[in-house]
Amino acid sequence: VSAFAVRIAEWQERSGRHDLPWQNTSDAYAIWVSEIMLQQTQVTSVLRYFPRFMQRFPDVISLARAVDDDVLASWSGLGYYSRARNLKRAAELVTERHGGRVPEPVDDLMALPGIGRSTAAAIRVFAFGSRDAILDGNVKRVLARSFAIEGWPGTPAVERRLWALARELLPDGPLAGYTQGLMDLGATLCTRTRPRCGDCPVAGECRAFASASVDRIPGPRPRQQTPRRRAVFLIARDPLGRVLLERRPPSGIWGGLWSLPEFGSAEAALAACRARFRVETRAPGEGRPLQHAFTHFKLEMVPLAVRVSPSPGGHAAEPGELWVAAAALDEAPLPAPVRALLAREEG
Ligand code: ADE
């Protein structure tokens, strides 16, 4: 029997709460609703919503038959509304597939929207007295610190180790107190920032505490490497102060909008410019870049402003191009970052 589990169960017995409305019940539906509400919300907030929700939708079938908007209204203020939509949809599925009784098999639970492996385990432990390990975000932190498991817990290898550990640590006998204690420890003492190790029942065995690495474990989410692109945006102004714009291809970023001509380098931009116009600016140089984050990449937008005048061949706009007066730029369908780049180069 692991001393770790015993200490946590004792701590829960001694200092934990035993009178929450979803405790001391074996109503699997009530436990399920509470677990969904508790996923991203503190106990004190859930206490303000749970009783009303249960009064309004006292069982699976009443929730399954409810109007979506009524369910959302009852959730209003709890946040993360996909939880409410999933719960409602899951109630419909439980009605169809299981006659309105919350299923006990883990696969049946996990087949329901909003119920992952840890939530399924919590429902099974609290409602059916099963022998399952839980591992929510808070519990990951408790275990990672206690056993000095480095790295970000979202990494598959780290997560596998934590699940294995969670299973090994399960004490014999009833699991409800231990399971509740583990979650509460993570939510109240073993917090991400400023943990209260002085009050922790397992600080004596905590490997992160012993090596003063509580603030390093668990490791942070790795910085996502988003691809970076750099492009030179040509701001060519003619003697009337008009700016040359070009229409973007219909698909892709900024599809169909008007934008500045883009080049891979200042040299390429100038070469293209010189091929068509006389460049009056004596030493054209790159301006201050503007960073723009798209969902999938970051774009460094480098402005290159040049004064041009017609070469002997004239400087008519080619198809897909337009000379736009400064005063008309406000009305032009430009992407916001291009507009910002232009505004900056005005001043
Ligand atoms: N988070 C998820 N389930 C919980 C529970 N039963 N108690 C406290 N926090 C939780």
Short mmCIF file of C-alpha atoms and ligand atoms in Angstrom, two decimals:
data_model
loop_
_atom_site.label_atom_id
_atom_site.label_comp_id
_atom_site.label_asym_id
_atom_site.label_seq_id
_atom_site.Cartn_x
_atom_site.Cartn_y
_atom_site.Cartn_z
CA VAL A 1 0.00 0.00 0.00
CA SER A 2 1.53 3.25 -1.00
CA ALA A 3 2.16 5.76 1.78
CA PHE A 4 1.40 8.46 -0.76
CA ALA A 5 -2.18 7.29 -1.26
CA VAL A 6 -2.74 6.79 2.46
CA ARG A 7 -1.59 10.30 3.30
CA ILE A 8 -3.77 11.83 0.62
CA ALA A 9 -6.84 9.87 1.71
CA GLU A 10 -6.19 10.86 5.34
CA TRP A 11 -5.77 14.50 4.36
CA GLN A 12 -9.07 14.38 2.48
CA GLU A 13 -10.74 12.73 5.47
CA ARG A 14 -9.33 15.32 7.87
CA SER A 15 -9.33 18.57 5.88
CA GLY A 16 -11.43 17.96 2.80
CA ARG A 17 -15.09 18.73 2.16
CA HIS A 18 -17.56 15.94 2.63
CA ASP A 19 -20.85 17.73 2.21
CA LEU A 20 -20.83 18.87 -1.40
CA PRO A 21 -24.14 18.22 -3.16
CA TRP A 22 -22.56 15.73 -5.55
CA GLN A 23 -20.92 13.79 -2.77
CA ASN A 24 -22.79 11.21 -0.69
CA THR A 25 -24.87 10.25 -3.68
CA SER A 26 -24.64 7.39 -6.09
CA ASP A 27 -26.75 9.21 -8.66
CA ALA A 28 -24.46 8.74 -11.63
CA TYR A 29 -26.18 11.53 -13.53
CA ALA A 30 -25.62 14.05 -10.71
CA ILE A 31 -21.99 12.96 -10.44
CA TRP A 32 -21.54 13.24 -14.20
CA VAL A 33 -23.03 16.76 -14.27
CA SER A 34 -20.78 17.80 -11.37
CA GLU A 35 -17.66 16.39 -13.04
CA ILE A 36 -18.40 18.31 -16.23
CA MET A 37 -19.00 21.53 -14.30
CA LEU A 38 -15.82 20.99 -12.25
CA GLN A 39 -13.66 20.43 -15.33
CA GLN A 40 -12.71 24.08 -15.76
CA THR A 41 -14.48 25.71 -12.85
CA GLN A 42 -13.75 26.00 -9.14
CA VAL A 43 -15.91 24.26 -6.57
CA THR A 44 -17.24 27.54 -5.13
CA SER A 45 -18.60 28.60 -8.54
CA VAL A 46 -20.02 25.17 -9.29
CA LEU A 47 -21.88 25.28 -5.98
CA ARG A 48 -23.85 28.27 -7.27
CA TYR A 49 -24.95 26.47 -10.46
CA PHE A 50 -25.21 22.78 -9.72
CA PRO A 51 -28.34 22.79 -7.52
CA ARG A 52 -30.28 24.97 -9.96
CA PHE A 53 -29.21 22.85 -12.91
CA MET A 54 -30.27 19.67 -11.13
CA GLN A 55 -33.60 21.18 -10.21
CA ARG A 56 -34.22 22.20 -13.78
CA PHE A 57 -32.92 18.97 -15.35
CA PRO A 58 -33.18 16.34 -12.61
CA ASP A 59 -32.33 13.33 -14.77
CA VAL A 60 -30.85 12.24 -18.07
CA ILE A 61 -34.19 12.13 -19.85
CA SER A 62 -35.25 15.62 -18.80
CA LEU A 63 -31.94 16.95 -20.08
CA ALA A 64 -32.24 14.98 -23.31
CA ARG A 65 -35.70 16.45 -23.92
CA ALA A 66 -34.80 20.01 -22.96
CA VAL A 67 -34.52 22.85 -25.43
CA ASP A 68 -30.88 23.65 -26.20
CA ASP A 69 -31.31 27.30 -25.28
CA ASP A 70 -32.71 26.42 -21.86
CA VAL A 71 -29.69 24.27 -21.14
CA LEU A 72 -27.34 27.03 -22.24
CA ALA A 73 -29.28 29.55 -20.15
CA SER A 74 -28.81 27.37 -17.07
CA TRP A 75 -25.09 27.23 -17.85
CA SER A 76 -24.93 30.96 -18.40
CA GLY A 77 -22.07 32.36 -16.34
CA LEU A 78 -20.17 29.08 -15.94
CA GLY A 79 -18.29 29.57 -19.19
CA TYR A 80 -16.88 27.02 -21.64
CA TYR A 81 -20.31 26.49 -23.16
CA SER A 82 -19.21 23.57 -25.30
CA ARG A 83 -19.44 21.66 -22.03
CA ALA A 84 -23.18 22.37 -21.89
CA ARG A 85 -23.72 21.50 -25.55
CA ASN A 86 -21.78 18.25 -25.13
CA LEU A 87 -23.66 17.37 -21.96
CA LYS A 88 -27.02 17.88 -23.65
CA ARG A 89 -25.97 15.84 -26.69
CA ALA A 90 -24.56 13.13 -24.44
CA ALA A 91 -27.86 12.98 -22.51
CA GLU A 92 -29.63 12.35 -25.81
CA LEU A 93 -27.19 9.56 -26.62
CA VAL A 94 -27.58 8.00 -23.16
CA THR A 95 -31.34 8.08 -23.67
CA GLU A 96 -31.07 6.44 -27.09
CA ARG A 97 -28.36 3.91 -26.35
CA HIS A 98 -28.81 3.14 -22.66
CA GLY A 99 -32.46 3.89 -21.93
CA GLY A 100 -31.53 6.98 -19.93
CA ARG A 101 -29.22 5.18 -17.47
CA VAL A 102 -25.65 6.42 -17.27
CA PRO A 103 -23.54 3.51 -18.49
CA GLU A 104 -20.82 2.02 -16.31
CA PRO A 105 -18.41 0.57 -18.92
CA VAL A 106 -15.54 2.92 -19.58
CA ASP A 107 -15.85 2.59 -23.36
CA ASP A 108 -19.53 3.54 -23.25
CA LEU A 109 -18.76 6.58 -21.12
CA MET A 110 -15.87 7.68 -23.29
CA ALA A 111 -18.06 7.36 -26.38
CA LEU A 112 -20.08 10.32 -25.05
CA PRO A 113 -19.15 13.87 -26.03
CA GLY A 114 -17.32 15.75 -23.26
CA ILE A 115 -16.18 12.65 -21.39
CA GLY A 116 -12.49 11.84 -21.66
CA ARG A 117 -10.52 9.14 -19.95
CA SER A 118 -10.12 10.97 -16.64
CA THR A 119 -13.72 12.17 -16.42
CA ALA A 120 -14.95 8.67 -17.24
CA ALA A 121 -12.74 7.34 -14.43
CA ALA A 122 -14.00 9.94 -11.93
CA ILE A 123 -17.65 9.12 -12.76
CA ARG A 124 -16.93 5.41 -12.39
CA VAL A 125 -15.14 5.81 -9.07
CA PHE A 126 -17.71 8.12 -7.50
CA ALA A 127 -20.86 6.56 -8.95
CA PHE A 128 -20.00 2.88 -9.27
CA GLY A 129 -17.08 2.41 -6.89
CA SER A 130 -14.82 1.21 -9.72
CA ARG A 131 -11.05 0.83 -9.51
CA ASP A 132 -9.92 3.46 -11.98
CA ALA A 133 -7.15 5.99 -11.94
CA ILE A 134 -7.88 9.61 -12.75
CA LEU A 135 -5.48 12.08 -14.29
CA ASP A 136 -6.84 15.57 -14.87
CA GLY A 137 -4.66 18.65 -15.24
CA ASN A 138 -4.39 19.22 -11.50
CA VAL A 139 -3.55 15.61 -10.76
CA LYS A 140 -0.87 15.60 -13.44
CA ARG A 141 0.83 18.43 -11.59
CA VAL A 142 0.61 16.65 -8.21
CA LEU A 143 2.11 13.44 -9.59
CA ALA A 144 4.75 15.16 -11.71
CA ARG A 145 5.99 17.06 -8.67
CA SER A 146 5.76 14.21 -6.17
CA PHE A 147 7.75 11.89 -8.43
CA ALA A 148 9.88 14.49 -10.21
CA ILE A 149 8.60 13.71 -13.66
CA GLU A 150 10.08 16.39 -15.85
CA GLY A 151 8.79 17.71 -19.13
CA TRP A 152 5.45 19.00 -20.23
CA PRO A 153 2.60 16.65 -19.18
CA GLY A 154 0.92 17.14 -22.55
CA THR A 155 3.80 15.28 -24.22
CA PRO A 156 2.63 11.72 -25.03
CA ALA A 157 5.64 10.09 -23.34
CA VAL A 158 5.23 12.14 -20.16
CA GLU A 159 1.49 11.57 -20.14
CA ARG A 160 2.00 7.79 -20.50
CA ARG A 161 4.34 7.77 -17.50
CA LEU A 162 1.85 9.77 -15.44
CA TRP A 163 -1.01 7.41 -16.29
CA ALA A 164 1.12 4.40 -15.37
CA LEU A 165 2.03 6.07 -12.10
CA ALA A 166 -1.59 7.02 -11.38
CA ARG A 167 -2.55 3.35 -11.75
CA GLU A 168 0.34 2.05 -9.61
CA LEU A 169 -0.52 4.42 -6.79
CA LEU A 170 -4.13 3.28 -6.42
CA PRO A 171 -4.64 2.10 -2.85
CA ASP A 172 -6.59 -1.01 -1.93
CA GLY A 173 -10.17 -0.54 -0.85
CA PRO A 174 -12.54 2.27 -1.66
CA LEU A 175 -11.11 4.96 -3.93
CA ALA A 176 -13.56 7.83 -3.58
CA GLY A 177 -11.76 9.62 -0.75
CA TYR A 178 -8.32 9.19 -2.28
CA THR A 179 -9.54 10.28 -5.72
CA GLN A 180 -11.27 13.35 -4.32
CA GLY A 181 -8.20 14.16 -2.20
CA LEU A 182 -5.88 13.96 -5.18
CA MET A 183 -8.04 16.37 -7.19
CA ASP A 184 -8.48 18.75 -4.27
CA LEU A 185 -4.78 18.74 -3.45
CA GLY A 186 -4.02 19.82 -7.01
CA ALA A 187 -6.75 22.45 -6.94
CA THR A 188 -5.95 23.97 -3.56
CA LEU A 189 -2.36 23.35 -2.34
CA CYS A 190 -0.31 22.02 -5.23
CA THR A 191 -1.21 24.94 -7.46
CA ARG A 192 0.72 25.92 -10.54
CA THR A 193 2.03 29.13 -9.01
CA ARG A 194 2.72 29.67 -5.33
CA PRO A 195 1.98 26.15 -4.10
CA ARG A 196 1.50 25.81 -0.34
CA CYS A 197 4.00 23.06 0.29
CA GLY A 198 4.00 23.89 4.03
CA ASP A 199 0.46 22.53 4.30
CA CYS A 200 0.88 19.59 1.93
CA PRO A 201 0.35 16.09 3.32
CA VAL A 202 2.90 14.56 0.92
CA ALA A 203 5.59 17.25 1.02
CA GLY A 204 7.75 14.85 3.06
CA GLU A 205 7.98 12.44 0.12
CA CYS A 206 7.76 15.00 -2.67
CA ARG A 207 10.82 14.76 -4.91
CA ALA A 208 10.32 18.18 -6.44
CA PHE A 209 10.05 19.72 -2.96
CA ALA A 210 13.20 17.90 -1.80
CA SER A 211 15.20 19.24 -4.72
CA ALA A 212 13.65 22.72 -4.61
CA SER A 213 12.29 22.24 -8.12
CA VAL A 214 8.58 22.69 -7.45
CA ASP A 215 8.58 25.79 -9.64
CA ARG A 216 10.24 23.90 -12.51
CA ILE A 217 7.97 20.84 -12.48
CA PRO A 218 5.86 20.19 -14.41
CA GLY A 219 7.73 21.66 -17.35
CA PRO A 220 6.07 24.35 -19.45
CA ARG A 221 4.30 23.73 -22.71
CA PRO A 222 6.96 23.88 -25.41
CA ARG A 223 6.90 27.06 -27.43
CA GLN A 224 5.21 26.22 -30.64
CA GLN A 225 7.51 26.88 -33.55
CA THR A 226 5.35 28.70 -36.03
CA PRO A 227 6.92 29.13 -39.43
CA ARG A 228 8.12 32.63 -40.17
CA ARG A 229 8.04 34.39 -43.48
CA ARG A 230 9.49 37.71 -44.44
CA ALA A 231 8.23 39.77 -47.33
CA VAL A 232 9.09 43.21 -48.66
CA PHE A 233 6.04 45.37 -49.33
CA LEU A 234 6.66 47.95 -52.00
CA ILE A 235 5.13 51.34 -51.36
CA ALA A 236 5.57 53.07 -54.71
CA ARG A 237 4.23 56.64 -54.85
CA ASP A 238 3.92 58.59 -58.06
CA PRO A 239 4.30 62.39 -58.36
CA LEU A 240 0.63 62.83 -57.52
CA GLY A 241 1.12 60.93 -54.28
CA ARG A 242 -0.82 57.94 -55.51
CA VAL A 243 0.17 54.48 -54.29
CA LEU A 244 0.44 51.40 -56.46
CA LEU A 245 -1.80 48.56 -55.28
CA GLU A 246 -2.22 45.11 -56.65
CA ARG A 247 -5.07 42.68 -56.30
CA ARG A 248 -4.37 39.47 -54.35
CA PRO A 249 -5.22 36.14 -55.96
CA PRO A 250 -8.80 35.10 -55.15
CA SER A 251 -7.76 32.33 -52.76
CA GLY A 252 -5.16 32.18 -50.05
CA ILE A 253 -4.42 34.82 -47.47
CA TRP A 254 -6.12 38.13 -48.09
CA GLY A 255 -7.82 36.52 -51.09
CA GLY A 256 -9.34 39.10 -53.43
CA LEU A 257 -8.28 42.10 -51.36
CA TRP A 258 -6.05 44.87 -52.66
CA SER A 259 -2.54 44.97 -51.24
CA LEU A 260 0.94 46.31 -51.85
CA PRO A 261 3.17 44.47 -54.33
CA GLU A 262 5.15 41.86 -52.42
CA PHE A 263 8.72 40.75 -53.02
CA GLY A 264 11.20 38.36 -51.46
CA SER A 265 13.82 41.04 -50.96
CA ALA A 266 14.41 44.78 -51.27
CA GLU A 267 16.65 44.08 -54.28
CA ALA A 268 13.89 42.23 -56.08
CA ALA A 269 11.42 45.01 -55.27
CA LEU A 270 13.75 47.69 -56.60
CA ALA A 271 14.62 45.73 -59.70
CA ALA A 272 10.94 45.33 -60.52
CA CYS A 273 10.38 49.00 -59.86
CA ARG A 274 13.29 50.13 -62.04
CA ALA A 275 12.11 47.93 -64.87
CA ARG A 276 8.94 49.99 -65.11
CA PHE A 277 9.54 53.43 -63.57
CA ARG A 278 12.21 55.93 -62.79
CA VAL A 279 13.03 55.60 -59.13
CA GLU A 280 13.48 59.09 -57.69
CA THR A 281 14.34 58.15 -54.12
CA ARG A 282 18.08 58.40 -53.87
CA ALA A 283 18.86 55.59 -51.45
CA PRO A 284 15.69 53.56 -50.97
CA GLY A 285 15.86 51.50 -47.82
CA GLU A 286 13.74 49.13 -45.79
CA GLY A 287 11.51 50.68 -43.18
CA ARG A 288 10.65 49.40 -39.76
CA PRO A 289 9.12 45.91 -40.11
CA LEU A 290 5.68 45.05 -38.82
CA GLN A 291 5.01 41.59 -37.40
CA HIS A 292 1.73 39.99 -38.27
CA ALA A 293 0.62 36.64 -36.85
CA PHE A 294 -1.59 34.44 -38.99
CA THR A 295 -2.93 31.20 -37.56
CA HIS A 296 -0.25 29.09 -39.18
CA PHE A 297 2.69 31.41 -39.64
CA LYS A 298 4.16 34.73 -38.72
CA LEU A 299 4.78 37.30 -41.36
CA GLU A 300 7.44 39.93 -41.05
CA MET A 301 6.20 42.75 -43.26
CA VAL A 302 9.05 44.98 -44.39
CA PRO A 303 8.02 48.25 -46.01
CA LEU A 304 10.07 49.72 -48.83
CA ALA A 305 8.90 53.20 -49.77
CA VAL A 306 10.04 54.73 -53.08
CA ARG A 307 9.12 57.79 -55.10
CA VAL A 308 8.68 56.89 -58.72
CA SER A 309 7.97 58.90 -61.82
CA PRO A 310 6.90 57.69 -65.21
CA SER A 311 9.63 56.26 -67.31
CA PRO A 312 9.47 57.20 -70.99
CA GLY A 313 7.09 54.28 -71.49
CA GLY A 314 4.62 55.75 -68.96
CA HIS A 315 3.54 54.14 -65.75
CA ALA A 316 0.13 52.82 -66.51
CA ALA A 317 -1.24 50.27 -64.12
CA GLU A 318 -1.17 46.75 -65.49
CA PRO A 319 -4.16 44.45 -65.18
CA GLY A 320 -4.75 43.72 -61.52
CA GLU A 321 -3.04 46.93 -60.51
CA LEU A 322 -4.32 50.29 -59.46
CA TRP A 323 -2.85 53.67 -58.60
CA VAL A 324 -4.85 54.88 -55.62
CA ALA A 325 -4.85 58.42 -54.30
CA ALA A 326 -3.74 58.78 -50.70
CA ALA A 327 -7.18 60.10 -49.76
CA ALA A 328 -8.87 57.04 -51.25
CA LEU A 329 -6.74 54.50 -49.39
CA ASP A 330 -9.10 54.64 -46.41
CA GLU A 331 -11.89 53.29 -48.58
CA ALA A 332 -9.82 50.65 -50.35
CA PRO A 333 -10.35 47.00 -49.35
CA LEU A 334 -6.93 46.53 -47.80
CA PRO A 335 -5.94 43.90 -45.24
CA ALA A 336 -5.60 45.57 -41.83
CA PRO A 337 -1.86 44.97 -41.46
CA VAL A 338 -1.23 46.44 -44.91
CA ARG A 339 -3.27 49.46 -43.93
CA ALA A 340 -1.20 49.73 -40.74
CA LEU A 341 2.02 49.52 -42.73
CA LEU A 342 0.87 52.29 -45.04
CA ALA A 343 -0.31 54.48 -42.17
CA ARG A 344 3.07 54.15 -40.54
CA GLU A 345 4.93 55.10 -43.70
CA GLU A 346 2.74 58.18 -44.10
CA GLY A 347 3.99 59.58 -40.84
N1 ADE B 1 -12.25 18.54 -10.88
C1 ADE B 1 -12.85 17.59 -11.57
N2 ADE B 1 -13.58 16.79 -10.76
C2 ADE B 1 -13.44 17.29 -9.53
C3 ADE B 1 -13.94 16.91 -8.27
N3 ADE B 1 -14.75 15.87 -8.15
N4 ADE B 1 -13.58 17.64 -7.22
C4 ADE B 1 -12.76 18.69 -7.37
N5 ADE B 1 -12.25 19.09 -8.52
C5 ADE B 1 -12.60 18.40 -9.60
#
